[in-house]
Coordinates of C-alpha atoms in Angstrom, one line a residue:
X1 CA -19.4 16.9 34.4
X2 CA -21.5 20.2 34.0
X3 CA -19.5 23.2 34.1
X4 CA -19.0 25.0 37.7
X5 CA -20.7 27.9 36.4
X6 CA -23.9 26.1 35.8
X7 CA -23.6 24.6 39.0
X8 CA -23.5 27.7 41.0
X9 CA -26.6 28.8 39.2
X10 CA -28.6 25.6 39.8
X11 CA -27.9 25.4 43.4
X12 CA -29.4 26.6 46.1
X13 CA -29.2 28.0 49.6
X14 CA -29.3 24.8 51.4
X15 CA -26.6 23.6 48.6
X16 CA -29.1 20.9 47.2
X17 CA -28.5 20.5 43.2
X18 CA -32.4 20.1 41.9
X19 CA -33.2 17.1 40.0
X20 CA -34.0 17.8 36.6
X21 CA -36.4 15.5 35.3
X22 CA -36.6 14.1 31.9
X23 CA -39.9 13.4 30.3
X24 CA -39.8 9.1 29.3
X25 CA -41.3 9.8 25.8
X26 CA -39.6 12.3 25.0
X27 CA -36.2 10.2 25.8
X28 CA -37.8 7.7 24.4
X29 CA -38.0 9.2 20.8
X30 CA -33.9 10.2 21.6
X31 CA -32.6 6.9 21.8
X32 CA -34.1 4.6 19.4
X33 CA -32.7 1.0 18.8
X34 CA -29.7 2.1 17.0
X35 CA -29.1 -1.7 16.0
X36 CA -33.0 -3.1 15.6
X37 CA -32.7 -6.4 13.3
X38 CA -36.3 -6.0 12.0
X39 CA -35.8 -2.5 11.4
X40 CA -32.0 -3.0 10.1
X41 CA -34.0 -5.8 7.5
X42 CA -36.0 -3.8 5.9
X43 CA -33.5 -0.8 5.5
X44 CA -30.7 -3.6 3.8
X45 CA -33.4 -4.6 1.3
X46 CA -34.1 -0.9 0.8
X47 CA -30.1 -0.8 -0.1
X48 CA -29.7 -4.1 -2.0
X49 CA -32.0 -2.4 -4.4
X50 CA -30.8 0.8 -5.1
X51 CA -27.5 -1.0 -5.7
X52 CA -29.0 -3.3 -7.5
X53 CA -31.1 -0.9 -9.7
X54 CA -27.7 1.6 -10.4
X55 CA -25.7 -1.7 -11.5
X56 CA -28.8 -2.5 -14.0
X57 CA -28.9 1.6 -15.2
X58 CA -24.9 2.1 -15.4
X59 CA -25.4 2.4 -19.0
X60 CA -27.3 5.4 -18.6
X61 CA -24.8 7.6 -16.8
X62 CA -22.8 9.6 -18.7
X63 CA -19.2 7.9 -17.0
X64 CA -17.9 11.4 -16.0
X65 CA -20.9 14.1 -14.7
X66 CA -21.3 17.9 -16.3
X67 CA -21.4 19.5 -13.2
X68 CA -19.5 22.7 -11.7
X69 CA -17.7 22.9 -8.1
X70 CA -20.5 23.5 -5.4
X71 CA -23.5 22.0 -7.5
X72 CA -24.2 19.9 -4.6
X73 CA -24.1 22.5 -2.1
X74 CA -27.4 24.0 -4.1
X75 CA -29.2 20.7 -3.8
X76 CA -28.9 19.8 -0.6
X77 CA -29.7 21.9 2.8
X78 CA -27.3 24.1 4.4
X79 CA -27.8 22.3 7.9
X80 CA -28.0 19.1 9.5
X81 CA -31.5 17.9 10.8
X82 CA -32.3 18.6 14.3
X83 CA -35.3 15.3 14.6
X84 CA -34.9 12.9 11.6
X85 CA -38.4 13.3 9.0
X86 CA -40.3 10.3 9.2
X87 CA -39.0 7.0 7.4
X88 CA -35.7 9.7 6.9
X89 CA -33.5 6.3 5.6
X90 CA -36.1 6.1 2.3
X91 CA -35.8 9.9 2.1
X92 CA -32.2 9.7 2.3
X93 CA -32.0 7.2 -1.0
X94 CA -34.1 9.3 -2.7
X95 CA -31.6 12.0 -2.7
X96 CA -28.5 9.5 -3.0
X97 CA -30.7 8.2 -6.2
X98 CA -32.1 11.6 -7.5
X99 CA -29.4 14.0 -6.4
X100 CA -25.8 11.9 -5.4
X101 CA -25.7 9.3 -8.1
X102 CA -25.9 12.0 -10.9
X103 CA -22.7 13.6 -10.2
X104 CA -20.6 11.2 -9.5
X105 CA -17.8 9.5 -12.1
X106 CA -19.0 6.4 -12.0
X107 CA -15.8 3.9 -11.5
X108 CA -17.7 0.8 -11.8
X109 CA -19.4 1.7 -15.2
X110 CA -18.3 -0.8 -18.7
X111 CA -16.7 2.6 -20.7
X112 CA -14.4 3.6 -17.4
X113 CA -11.5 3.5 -19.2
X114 CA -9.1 6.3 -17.7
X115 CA -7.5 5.0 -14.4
X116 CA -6.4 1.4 -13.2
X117 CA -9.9 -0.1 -12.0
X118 CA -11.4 0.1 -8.7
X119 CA -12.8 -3.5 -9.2
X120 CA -15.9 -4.5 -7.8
X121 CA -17.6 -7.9 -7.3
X122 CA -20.9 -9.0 -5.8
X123 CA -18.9 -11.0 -3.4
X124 CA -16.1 -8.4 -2.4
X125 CA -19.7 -5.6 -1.8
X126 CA -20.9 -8.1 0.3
X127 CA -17.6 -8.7 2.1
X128 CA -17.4 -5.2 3.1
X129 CA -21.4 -5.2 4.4
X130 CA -20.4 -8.5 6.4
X131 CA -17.2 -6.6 7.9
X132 CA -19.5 -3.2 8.7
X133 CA -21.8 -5.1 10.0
X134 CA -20.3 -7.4 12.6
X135 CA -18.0 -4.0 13.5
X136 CA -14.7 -5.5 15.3
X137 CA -11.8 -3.6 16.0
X138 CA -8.7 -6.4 14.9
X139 CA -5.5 -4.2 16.3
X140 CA -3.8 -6.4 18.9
X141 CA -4.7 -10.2 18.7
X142 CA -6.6 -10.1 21.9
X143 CA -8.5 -7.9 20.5
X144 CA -10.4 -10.0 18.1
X145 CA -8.0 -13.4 17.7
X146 CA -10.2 -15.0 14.1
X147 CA -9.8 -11.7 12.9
X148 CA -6.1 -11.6 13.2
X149 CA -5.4 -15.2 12.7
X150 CA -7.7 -15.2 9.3
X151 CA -5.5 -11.9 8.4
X152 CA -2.4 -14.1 8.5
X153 CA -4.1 -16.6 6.7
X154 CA -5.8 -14.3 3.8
X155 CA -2.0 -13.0 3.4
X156 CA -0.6 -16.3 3.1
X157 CA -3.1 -16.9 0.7
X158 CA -3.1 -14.2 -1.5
X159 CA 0.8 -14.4 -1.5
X160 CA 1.1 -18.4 -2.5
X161 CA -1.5 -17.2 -5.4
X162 CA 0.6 -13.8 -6.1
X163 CA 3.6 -16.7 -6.8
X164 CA 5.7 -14.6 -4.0
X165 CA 8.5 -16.0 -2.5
X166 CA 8.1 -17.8 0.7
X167 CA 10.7 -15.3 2.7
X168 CA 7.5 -12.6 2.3
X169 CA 5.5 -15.2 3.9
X170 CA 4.3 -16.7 7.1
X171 CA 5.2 -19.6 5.9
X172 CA 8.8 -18.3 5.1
X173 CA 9.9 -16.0 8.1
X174 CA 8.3 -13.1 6.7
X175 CA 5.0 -12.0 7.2
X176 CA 1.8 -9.3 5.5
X177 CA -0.6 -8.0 6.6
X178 CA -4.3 -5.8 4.9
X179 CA -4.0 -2.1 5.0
X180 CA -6.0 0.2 3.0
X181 CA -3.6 1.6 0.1
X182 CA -0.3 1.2 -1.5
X183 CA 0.7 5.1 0.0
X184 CA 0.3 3.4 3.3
X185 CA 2.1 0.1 2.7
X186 CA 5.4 2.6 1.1
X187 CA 5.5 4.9 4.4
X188 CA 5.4 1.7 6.6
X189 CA 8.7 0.0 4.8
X190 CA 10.3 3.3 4.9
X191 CA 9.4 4.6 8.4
X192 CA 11.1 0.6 9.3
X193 CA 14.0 1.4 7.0
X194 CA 14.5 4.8 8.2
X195 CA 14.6 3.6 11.6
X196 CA 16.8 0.4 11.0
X197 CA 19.5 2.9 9.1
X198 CA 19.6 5.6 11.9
X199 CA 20.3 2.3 14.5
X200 CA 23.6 1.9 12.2
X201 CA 24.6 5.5 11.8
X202 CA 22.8 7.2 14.6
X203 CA 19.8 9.5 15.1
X204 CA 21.3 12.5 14.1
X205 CA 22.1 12.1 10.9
X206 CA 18.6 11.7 9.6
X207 CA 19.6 14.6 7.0
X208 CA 21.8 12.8 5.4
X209 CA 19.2 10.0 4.4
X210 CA 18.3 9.3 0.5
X211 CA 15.7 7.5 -1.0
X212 CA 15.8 6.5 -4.8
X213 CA 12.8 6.5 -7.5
X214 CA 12.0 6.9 -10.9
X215 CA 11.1 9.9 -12.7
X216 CA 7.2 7.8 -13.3
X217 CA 7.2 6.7 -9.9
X218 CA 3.8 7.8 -8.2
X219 CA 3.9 10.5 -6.3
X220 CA 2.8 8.6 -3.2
X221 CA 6.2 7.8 -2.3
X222 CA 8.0 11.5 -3.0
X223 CA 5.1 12.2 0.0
X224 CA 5.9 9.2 2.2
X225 CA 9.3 10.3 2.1
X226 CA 8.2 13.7 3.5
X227 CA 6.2 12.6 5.8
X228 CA 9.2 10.2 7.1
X229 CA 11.5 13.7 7.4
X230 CA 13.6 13.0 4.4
X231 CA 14.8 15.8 2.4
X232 CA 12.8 17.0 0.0
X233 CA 16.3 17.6 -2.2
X234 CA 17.2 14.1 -0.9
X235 CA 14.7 12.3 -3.1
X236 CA 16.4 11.0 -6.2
X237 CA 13.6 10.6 -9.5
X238 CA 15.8 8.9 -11.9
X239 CA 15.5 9.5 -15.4
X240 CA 13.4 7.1 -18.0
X241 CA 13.3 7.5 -21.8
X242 CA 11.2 5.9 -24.4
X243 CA 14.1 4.0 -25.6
X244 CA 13.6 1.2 -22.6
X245 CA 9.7 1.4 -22.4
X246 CA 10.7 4.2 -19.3
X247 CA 11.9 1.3 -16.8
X248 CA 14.1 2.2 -14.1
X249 CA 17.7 2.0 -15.7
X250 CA 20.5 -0.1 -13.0
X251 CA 23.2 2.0 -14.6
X252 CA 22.0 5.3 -13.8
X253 CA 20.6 4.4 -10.3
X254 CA 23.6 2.9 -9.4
X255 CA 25.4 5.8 -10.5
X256 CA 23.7 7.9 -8.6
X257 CA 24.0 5.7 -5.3
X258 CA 27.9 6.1 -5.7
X259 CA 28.1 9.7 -6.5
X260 CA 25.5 10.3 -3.1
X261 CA 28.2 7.8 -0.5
X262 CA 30.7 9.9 -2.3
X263 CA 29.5 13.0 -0.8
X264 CA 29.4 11.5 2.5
X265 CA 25.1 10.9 2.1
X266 CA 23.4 7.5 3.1
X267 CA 21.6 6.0 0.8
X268 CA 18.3 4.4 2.3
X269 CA 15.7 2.8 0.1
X270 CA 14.6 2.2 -3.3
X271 CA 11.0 2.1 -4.5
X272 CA 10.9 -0.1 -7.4
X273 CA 7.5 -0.2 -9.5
X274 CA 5.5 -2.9 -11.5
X275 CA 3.5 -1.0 -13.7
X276 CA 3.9 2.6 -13.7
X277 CA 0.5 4.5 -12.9
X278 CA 1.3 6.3 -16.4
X279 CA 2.5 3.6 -19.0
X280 CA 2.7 0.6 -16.7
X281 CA 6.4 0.2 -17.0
X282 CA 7.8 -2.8 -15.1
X283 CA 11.0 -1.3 -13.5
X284 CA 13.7 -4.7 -13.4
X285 CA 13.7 -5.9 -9.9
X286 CA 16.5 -8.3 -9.6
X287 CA 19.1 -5.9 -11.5
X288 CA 18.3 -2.9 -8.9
X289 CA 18.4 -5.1 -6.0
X290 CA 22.1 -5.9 -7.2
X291 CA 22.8 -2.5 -7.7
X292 CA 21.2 -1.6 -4.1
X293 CA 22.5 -4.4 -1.9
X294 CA 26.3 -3.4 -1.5
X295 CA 24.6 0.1 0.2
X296 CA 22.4 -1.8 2.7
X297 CA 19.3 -0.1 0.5
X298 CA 15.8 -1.6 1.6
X299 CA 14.6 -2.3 -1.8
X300 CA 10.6 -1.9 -1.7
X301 CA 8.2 -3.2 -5.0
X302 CA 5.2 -0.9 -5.6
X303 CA 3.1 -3.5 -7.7
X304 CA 0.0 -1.6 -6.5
X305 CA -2.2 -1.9 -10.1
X306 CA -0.8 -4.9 -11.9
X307 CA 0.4 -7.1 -8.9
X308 CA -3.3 -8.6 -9.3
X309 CA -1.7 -9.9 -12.6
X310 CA 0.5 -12.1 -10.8
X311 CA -2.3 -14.7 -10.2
X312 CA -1.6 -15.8 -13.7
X313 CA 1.8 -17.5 -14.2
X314 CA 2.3 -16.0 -17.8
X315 CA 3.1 -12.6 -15.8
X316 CA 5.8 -13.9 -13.4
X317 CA 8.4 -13.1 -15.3
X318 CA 8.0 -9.4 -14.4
X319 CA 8.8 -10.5 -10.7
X320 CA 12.2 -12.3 -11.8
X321 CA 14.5 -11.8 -8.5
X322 CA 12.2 -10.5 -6.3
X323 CA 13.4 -12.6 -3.9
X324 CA 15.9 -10.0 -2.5
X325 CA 14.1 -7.3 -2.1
X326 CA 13.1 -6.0 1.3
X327 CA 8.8 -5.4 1.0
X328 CA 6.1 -6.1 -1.2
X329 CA 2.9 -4.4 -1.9
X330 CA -0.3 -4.6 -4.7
X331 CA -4.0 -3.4 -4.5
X332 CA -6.2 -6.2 -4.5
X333 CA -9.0 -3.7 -4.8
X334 CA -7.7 -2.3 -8.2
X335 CA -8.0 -5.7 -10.1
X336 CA -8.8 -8.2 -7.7
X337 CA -12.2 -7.9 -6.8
X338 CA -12.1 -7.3 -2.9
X339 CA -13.1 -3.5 -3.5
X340 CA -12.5 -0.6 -1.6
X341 CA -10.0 -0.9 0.3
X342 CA -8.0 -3.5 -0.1
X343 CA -4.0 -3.5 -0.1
X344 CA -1.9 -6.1 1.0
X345 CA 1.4 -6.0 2.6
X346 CA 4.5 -8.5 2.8
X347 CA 7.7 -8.1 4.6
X348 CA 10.7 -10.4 4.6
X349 CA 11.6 -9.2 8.5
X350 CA 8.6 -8.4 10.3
X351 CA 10.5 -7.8 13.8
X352 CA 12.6 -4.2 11.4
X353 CA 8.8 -2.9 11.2
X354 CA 7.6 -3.9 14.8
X355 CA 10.1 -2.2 16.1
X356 CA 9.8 0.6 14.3
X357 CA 6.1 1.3 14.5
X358 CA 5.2 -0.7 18.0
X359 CA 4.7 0.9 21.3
X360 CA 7.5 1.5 23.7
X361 CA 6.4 0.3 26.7
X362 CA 3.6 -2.5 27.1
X363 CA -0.5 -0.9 27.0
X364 CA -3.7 -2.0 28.9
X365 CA -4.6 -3.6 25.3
X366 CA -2.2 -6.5 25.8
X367 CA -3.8 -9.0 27.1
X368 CA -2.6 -12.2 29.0
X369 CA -3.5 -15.3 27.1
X370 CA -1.3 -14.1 24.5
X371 CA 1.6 -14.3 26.5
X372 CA 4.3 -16.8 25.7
X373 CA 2.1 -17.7 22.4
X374 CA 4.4 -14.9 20.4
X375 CA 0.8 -13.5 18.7
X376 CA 0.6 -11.0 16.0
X377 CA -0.7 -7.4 17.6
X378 CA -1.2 -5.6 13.9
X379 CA -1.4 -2.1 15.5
X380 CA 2.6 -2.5 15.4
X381 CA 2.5 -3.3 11.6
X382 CA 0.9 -0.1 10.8
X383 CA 0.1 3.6 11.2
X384 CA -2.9 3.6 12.6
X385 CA -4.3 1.9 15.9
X386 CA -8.1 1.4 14.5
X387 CA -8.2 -1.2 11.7
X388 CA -11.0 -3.0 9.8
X389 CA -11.0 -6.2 9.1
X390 CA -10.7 -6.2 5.7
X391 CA -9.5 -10.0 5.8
X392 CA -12.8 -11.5 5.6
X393 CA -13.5 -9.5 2.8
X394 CA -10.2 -11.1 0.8
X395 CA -11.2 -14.5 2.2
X396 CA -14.3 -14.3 0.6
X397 CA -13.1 -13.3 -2.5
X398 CA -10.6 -15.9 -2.3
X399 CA -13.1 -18.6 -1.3
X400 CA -15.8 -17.7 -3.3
X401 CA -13.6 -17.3 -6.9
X402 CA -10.9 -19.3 -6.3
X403 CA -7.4 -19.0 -7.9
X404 CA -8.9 -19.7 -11.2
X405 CA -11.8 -17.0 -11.6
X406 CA -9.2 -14.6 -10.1
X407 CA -7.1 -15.8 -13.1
X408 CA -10.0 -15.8 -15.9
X409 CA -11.1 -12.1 -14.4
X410 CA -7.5 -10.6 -15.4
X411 CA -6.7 -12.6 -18.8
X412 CA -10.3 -11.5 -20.3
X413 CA -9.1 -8.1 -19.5
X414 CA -5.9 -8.3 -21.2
X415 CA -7.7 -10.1 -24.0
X416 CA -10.0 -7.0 -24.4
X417 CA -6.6 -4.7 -24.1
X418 CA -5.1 -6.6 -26.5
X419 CA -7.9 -6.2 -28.9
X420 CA -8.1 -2.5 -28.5
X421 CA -4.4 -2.6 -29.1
X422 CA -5.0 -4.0 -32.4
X423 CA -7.5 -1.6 -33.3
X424 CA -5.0 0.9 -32.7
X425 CA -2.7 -0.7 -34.6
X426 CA -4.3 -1.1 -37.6
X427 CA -5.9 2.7 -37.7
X428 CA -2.4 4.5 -39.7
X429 CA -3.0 7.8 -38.3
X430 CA -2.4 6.2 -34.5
X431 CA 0.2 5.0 -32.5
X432 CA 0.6 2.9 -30.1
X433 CA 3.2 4.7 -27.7
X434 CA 4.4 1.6 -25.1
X435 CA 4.8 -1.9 -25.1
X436 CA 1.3 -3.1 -23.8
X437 CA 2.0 -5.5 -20.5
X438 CA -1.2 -5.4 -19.0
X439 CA -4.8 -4.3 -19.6
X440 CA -3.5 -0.8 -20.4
X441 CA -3.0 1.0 -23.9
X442 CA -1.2 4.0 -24.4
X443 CA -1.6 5.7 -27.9
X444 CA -2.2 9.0 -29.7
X445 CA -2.9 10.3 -33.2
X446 CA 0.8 10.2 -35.3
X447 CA 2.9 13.4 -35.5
X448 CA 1.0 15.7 -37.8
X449 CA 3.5 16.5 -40.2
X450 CA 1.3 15.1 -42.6
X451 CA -1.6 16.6 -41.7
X452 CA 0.0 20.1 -41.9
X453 CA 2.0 20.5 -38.8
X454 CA 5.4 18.8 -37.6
X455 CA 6.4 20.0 -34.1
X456 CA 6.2 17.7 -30.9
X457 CA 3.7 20.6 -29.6
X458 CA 1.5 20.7 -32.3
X459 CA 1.0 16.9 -32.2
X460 CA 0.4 17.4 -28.1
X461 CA -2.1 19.9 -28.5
X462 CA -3.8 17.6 -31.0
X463 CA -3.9 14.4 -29.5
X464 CA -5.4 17.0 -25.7
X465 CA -8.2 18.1 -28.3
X466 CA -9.1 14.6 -29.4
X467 CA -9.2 13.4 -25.3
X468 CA -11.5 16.2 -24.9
X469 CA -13.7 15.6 -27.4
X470 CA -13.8 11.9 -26.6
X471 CA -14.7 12.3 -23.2
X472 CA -17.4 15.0 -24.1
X473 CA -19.3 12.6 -26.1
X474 CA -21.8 11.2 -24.2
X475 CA -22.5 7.5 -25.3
X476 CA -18.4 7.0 -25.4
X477 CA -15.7 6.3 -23.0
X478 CA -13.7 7.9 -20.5
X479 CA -10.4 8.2 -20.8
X480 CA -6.9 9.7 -19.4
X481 CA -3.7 11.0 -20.3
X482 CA -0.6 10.9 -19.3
X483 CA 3.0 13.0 -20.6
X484 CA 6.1 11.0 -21.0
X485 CA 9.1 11.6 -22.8
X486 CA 7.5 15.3 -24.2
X487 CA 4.7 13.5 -25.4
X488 CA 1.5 14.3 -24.5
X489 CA -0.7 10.1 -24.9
X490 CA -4.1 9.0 -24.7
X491 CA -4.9 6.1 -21.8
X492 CA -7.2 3.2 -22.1
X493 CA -7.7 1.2 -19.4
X494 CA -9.6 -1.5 -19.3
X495 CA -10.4 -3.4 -15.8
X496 CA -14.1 -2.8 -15.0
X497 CA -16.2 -5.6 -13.9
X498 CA -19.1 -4.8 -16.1
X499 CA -16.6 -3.8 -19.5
X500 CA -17.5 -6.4 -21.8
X501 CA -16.3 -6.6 -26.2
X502 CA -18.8 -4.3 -27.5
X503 CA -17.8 -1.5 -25.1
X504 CA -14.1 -1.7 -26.0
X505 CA -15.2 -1.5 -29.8
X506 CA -17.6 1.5 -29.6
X507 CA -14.7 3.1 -27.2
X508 CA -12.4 2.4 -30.5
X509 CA -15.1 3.5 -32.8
X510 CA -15.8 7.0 -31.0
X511 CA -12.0 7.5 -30.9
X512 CA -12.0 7.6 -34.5
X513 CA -15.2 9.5 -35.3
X514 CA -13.5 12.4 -33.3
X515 CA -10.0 11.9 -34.6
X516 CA -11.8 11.9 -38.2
X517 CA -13.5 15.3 -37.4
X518 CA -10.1 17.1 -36.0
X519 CA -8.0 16.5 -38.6
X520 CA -11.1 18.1 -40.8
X521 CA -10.4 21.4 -39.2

């Protein structure tokens, strides 16, 4: 409705509002078929091979770009277009190929070797066209029911092939569902265990809540616990050493469990990791669960990077008695192919997170043929209302790969790993730092005592020259650090689709030729 002030003006004596009249080409030229198929075509083609063209000339990106903070701003115009240029979508590429492309780090290139991989497939790309494309909005079940009956399936799925137990399933009793990242899936499980405490104890003693971690848990879940109005004091990071490969130790966390009911706290949930963002520790799931179970403690796995390893049955060992714990969650766009975003979600008591994250009262979006037929609405498994369906992206992957190319996709990366560790190995003036579990290496050049130095900070500030000065060079890898236990260690991940032998041997060779010319200096 137009303002009242604009009304006034426009009308006149006899109280008639004039007509304004709009000239037909002119509105004509404003609202153009927004969803034309020819025209949609021809602009998909125009997309397939750009993509296609960057997948072919990944080689020649430096992994990581030179640029400063704002270079973008200087490239591009300060405004929005008011009228579109003519064939604006092939003027747009231009810039995303000339301009955008240049500075990005490119994730999906063979020598990414510094974080867990965002994986990418032609399958799991095409996935997430098909899911843009057809556009539906999956939060209740009347909403879209194939969307949220193939989301129960996918889970069901991926779970059976995760070698989960069947209480996290469907199948079981339990139930999971798609959500976009693990930081999501850990404030979900501890908004319903938050909830399900404060029905015990009552509502008011919220501040008296702890949550229990690691010292290398990620620092999604120190965050989550903020966000779910727990203490920032009230967050307990449990020490790791070297000594146990820095796993979460029972002892101390149980320890610490005792010493917090003796003060008269609660103790409320424990995030337990499989593989550490910074070493990939596997924290010992049945052991903690013991130690959290006499406290009521919802016991919650982060397996965000290498839960895609659990596809391969030489790996389900690190899951021994994961049958107790409360949750489940893994990124099945880090090394699973469905890229970005992709993370599942299990539960062993679906009803504990309905009730905490459902409405209170019945909405308009409830719809009758569901009645009676006790559907999944996913909009009360989650934080937000609007949801993509990201299931028919994982059911392609699923379909399309099967069990077995999932499995060949991970063990040819954990080959390659397992070469580099080698490499490593057999070069005296390295280390390797960790126990390797998984497609990640964590070394760094030895102490330097006999290269004229012999404190724990000269060997840091060695080993932060030599990352510099492998990431600097051009042709070679990119790679991370991380500090644990005072030391200051090189990462090498390997997990891109595209990494191949040769690029895990010149990554090796280049991290020699610029450890060679340090210890020169």
């Amino acid at each position: 409705m137009a303002p009242r002030k604009f009304l006034d003006n426009m009308t006149g004596q006899n109280g008639i509002v004039p007509v304004v009249v709009v000239d037909t080409a002119e509105k004509k030229t404003q609202s153009p078929s927004l969803l034309d198929a020819d025209e949609f075509r021809r602009q998909s083609h125009q997309v397939v091979d750009l993509i296609t063209e960057y997948y072919d000339r990944m080689g020649d990106y430096p992994v990581h770009p030179s640029v400063t903070p704002g270079f973008l701003r200087n490239l591009l115009p300060p405004d929005a277009p008011f009228r579109p240029e003519p064939d604006a979508f092939s003027s747009a590429l231009k810039d995303v190929r000339d301009i955008i492309l240049p500075g990005l780090t490119h994730w999906q290139s063979a020598r990414h070797m510094a974080h867990f991989p965002a994986s990418s497939s032609t399958i799991g790309a095409l996935g997430e066209a098909l899911t843009a494309g057809i556009n539906v909005v999956p939060f209740t079940w009347a909403a879209s029911p194939a969307a949220t009956e193939l989301e129960m399936l996918v889970v069901d799925w991926l779970g059976k092939a995760l070698h989960l137990p069947e209480s996290l399933l469907f199948a079981g009793g339990g139930g999971g569902t798609l959500l976009g990242t693990s930081c999501e899936a850990i404030l979900c499980t501890l908004v319903a265990a938050r909830d399900r405490k404060l029905a015990e104890i009552g509502g008011n003693r919220i501040c008296d809540l702890v949550v229990y971690c690691s010292d290398q848990t990620h620092f999604a879940f120190r965050k989550a616990a903020r966000i779910a109005g727990i203490l920032r004091d009230h967050c307990r990071a449990i020490p790791t050493c070297h000594h146990n490969m820095f796993a979460l130790p029972p002892t101390e966390l149980q320890a610490a469990m005792q010493a917090d009911v003796e003060a008269g706290l609660v103790p409320l949930f424990l995030c337990a990791t499989l593989g550490t963002t910074q070493t990939t520790a596997v924290d010992p799931i049945g052991e903690l669960c013991a130690v959290s179970a006499p406290h009521g403690v919802w016991v919650h796995v982060d397996a965000a990077y290498a839960g895609s390893a659990l596809v391969c049955s030489e790996f389900t060992h690190v899951i021994d008695g994961v049958e107790a714990v409360d949750s489940f969650s893994m990124n099945a766009h880090k090394w699973l192919l469905a890229n970005n975003d992709c993370c599942a979600m299990w539960v062993k008591k679906p009803r504990v997170l309905v009730a905490a994250l459902g409405p209170e009262q019945d909405l308009i979006l409830k719809d009758a043929a569901s009645e009676g037929h006790n559907v999944v609405d996913y909009m009360d498994w989650t934080i937000t209302l609007t949801r993509r369906f990201r299931a028919l992206k994982m059911w392609l992957v699923l379909r399309c790969y099967g069990i077995q190319g999932l499995r060949n996709h991970i063990r040819n990366h954990v080959r390659m790993a397992e070469a580099f560790e080698k490499m490593v190995k057999a070069d005296e003036r390295f280390e390797v730092v960790t126990d390797r579990k998984f497609a990640l290496v964590c070394f760094r050049l030895r102490s330097p005592d006999k290269f004229g130095g012999a404190d724990k900070q000269a060997a840091n500030q060695l080993n932060r020259r030599l990352l510099e000065e492998v990431n600097a060079a051009t042709s070679g890898p990119y790679m991370s650090s991380a500090n644990v236990g005072g030391m200051f260690i090189l990462r090498c991940a390997i997990g891109s689709t595209l990494t191949e032998d040769h690029h895990v041997s010149d990554a090796w060779k280049v991290v020699q030729d610029q450890a060679t010319i340090i210890l020169r200096h």
